[in-house]
C-alpha cells in the first residue's frame, strides 16, 4: 500500500522591517527581502514581509524617489505607503528587523506595550561582518548612498533567511 503524505497548513511567519520614516531604508529592505524569499523554495508562501517606521512624519507617502529608482533598476516592486508602527501592528509580528539602534529601542518598547511575542533584532546583526552596526540612512544623500544601503541589506539577507528557515 502506498504511503500517503499528510499535508498540514504551514505557519506563516510575519516579518516587519523598521526604520524611522518608512520611506527609504525599510521599504528597500522589505522589497529586497521579499524578492529573496520568493526565490527560496523553503520560504516562499511561508513568510510575509512588511515594513513600518517609528515616526508618523511620512505616513501615507510613497517610498523616497531614490529608493523607488533603485528597486525599479532591479525590476522589483516600487509601490509602497509609509505607515507608523503601532502596538497593534507589533502584536501581529514574529520578527521585527530594525535599521538602527534607535529603531531597535523603539521597536522593543512597542512590542512590550503590545505584550507581543515578536523578536526585535538589528538588521545588520544578520550579517556576520556587521554585527552591532546601524544601517546608514541614505535620506538626503546622493544615489550612491541608496546603493550602499541596498548592499548592506543584501549582505544581511542570507542570515535573515537562515533565521527564518530555523523558525519553520
Coordinates of C-alpha atoms in Angstrom, one line a residue, residues 9-110:
X9 CA -1.3 24.1 6.8
X10 CA 2.1 25.7 7.1
X11 CA 2.5 28.5 9.5
X12 CA 3.2 31.9 8.1
X13 CA 5.9 33.9 9.7
X14 CA 5.4 37.7 9.8
X15 CA 8.5 39.9 9.4
X16 CA 8.5 43.6 9.7
X17 CA 11.4 45.9 8.7
X18 CA 11.5 49.0 10.8
X19 CA 13.2 52.4 10.2
X20 CA 12.4 56.0 11.1
X21 CA 10.2 57.3 8.4
X22 CA 9.4 54.1 6.4
X23 CA 10.3 55.8 3.1
X24 CA 14.0 54.8 2.5
X25 CA 15.7 52.0 4.4
X26 CA 12.7 49.8 5.4
X27 CA 11.0 49.8 2.0
X28 CA 14.3 48.9 0.4
X29 CA 14.9 46.1 2.9
X30 CA 11.2 45.0 2.6
X31 CA 11.3 44.6 -1.1
X32 CA 14.8 43.0 -1.3
X33 CA 13.9 40.5 1.4
X34 CA 10.5 39.8 -0.3
X35 CA 12.4 39.1 -3.5
X36 CA 14.9 36.8 -1.8
X37 CA 12.1 34.9 -0.1
X38 CA 10.3 34.5 -3.4
X39 CA 13.3 32.7 -4.7
X40 CA 13.7 30.4 -1.8
X41 CA 11.6 27.2 -2.1
X42 CA 11.7 26.6 1.7
X43 CA 10.3 30.0 2.5
X44 CA 8.1 31.1 -0.5
X45 CA 4.5 31.3 0.7
X46 CA 5.5 30.8 4.3
X47 CA 6.8 34.3 5.1
X48 CA 5.1 37.7 4.8
X49 CA 7.3 40.8 4.8
X50 CA 6.1 44.3 5.6
X51 CA 7.6 47.5 6.9
X52 CA 6.9 50.5 9.1
X53 CA 8.5 53.5 10.7
X54 CA 8.8 54.7 14.2
X55 CA 7.7 58.2 13.1
X56 CA 4.4 59.4 11.6
X57 CA 6.0 62.3 9.7
X58 CA 5.8 60.4 6.3
X59 CA 2.7 58.4 7.0
X60 CA 0.8 57.7 3.8
X61 CA 3.6 58.8 1.5
X62 CA 5.2 56.5 -1.1
X63 CA 8.8 55.5 -0.8
X64 CA 11.5 58.0 -1.4
X65 CA 12.1 58.5 -5.2
X66 CA 15.7 57.3 -4.9
X67 CA 14.6 54.1 -3.1
X68 CA 12.0 53.5 -5.8
X69 CA 14.5 54.1 -8.6
X70 CA 17.0 51.7 -7.0
X71 CA 14.3 49.0 -6.8
X72 CA 13.0 49.7 -10.3
X73 CA 16.5 49.3 -11.7
X74 CA 16.4 45.8 -10.2
X75 CA 13.0 45.1 -11.7
X76 CA 11.4 45.0 -8.3
X77 CA 8.2 46.4 -6.9
X78 CA 8.1 50.1 -6.1
X79 CA 4.6 50.5 -4.7
X80 CA 4.5 51.4 -1.0
X81 CA 2.7 53.5 1.5
X82 CA 4.5 54.6 4.7
X83 CA 3.0 53.7 8.0
X84 CA 3.9 54.1 11.6
X85 CA 4.5 51.0 13.8
X86 CA 1.8 50.7 16.4
X87 CA 1.3 48.3 19.3
X88 CA -1.4 46.6 17.2
X89 CA 0.9 46.1 14.3
X90 CA 3.7 45.0 16.5
X91 CA 1.5 42.4 18.1
X92 CA 1.0 40.7 14.7
X93 CA 4.7 40.2 14.0
X94 CA 7.0 37.3 14.7
X95 CA 10.2 39.2 13.9
X96 CA 10.9 42.9 13.7
X97 CA 14.2 43.8 12.0
X98 CA 15.3 47.3 12.9
X99 CA 17.5 49.5 10.8
X100 CA 19.4 51.1 13.7
X101 CA 19.7 51.2 17.5
X102 CA 17.1 53.9 17.9
X103 CA 14.6 51.9 15.9
X104 CA 15.6 48.8 17.9
X105 CA 14.9 50.6 21.2
X106 CA 11.5 52.0 19.9
X107 CA 10.5 48.6 18.4
X108 CA 11.2 46.8 21.6
X109 CA 9.2 49.4 23.6
X110 CA 6.2 48.9 21.2

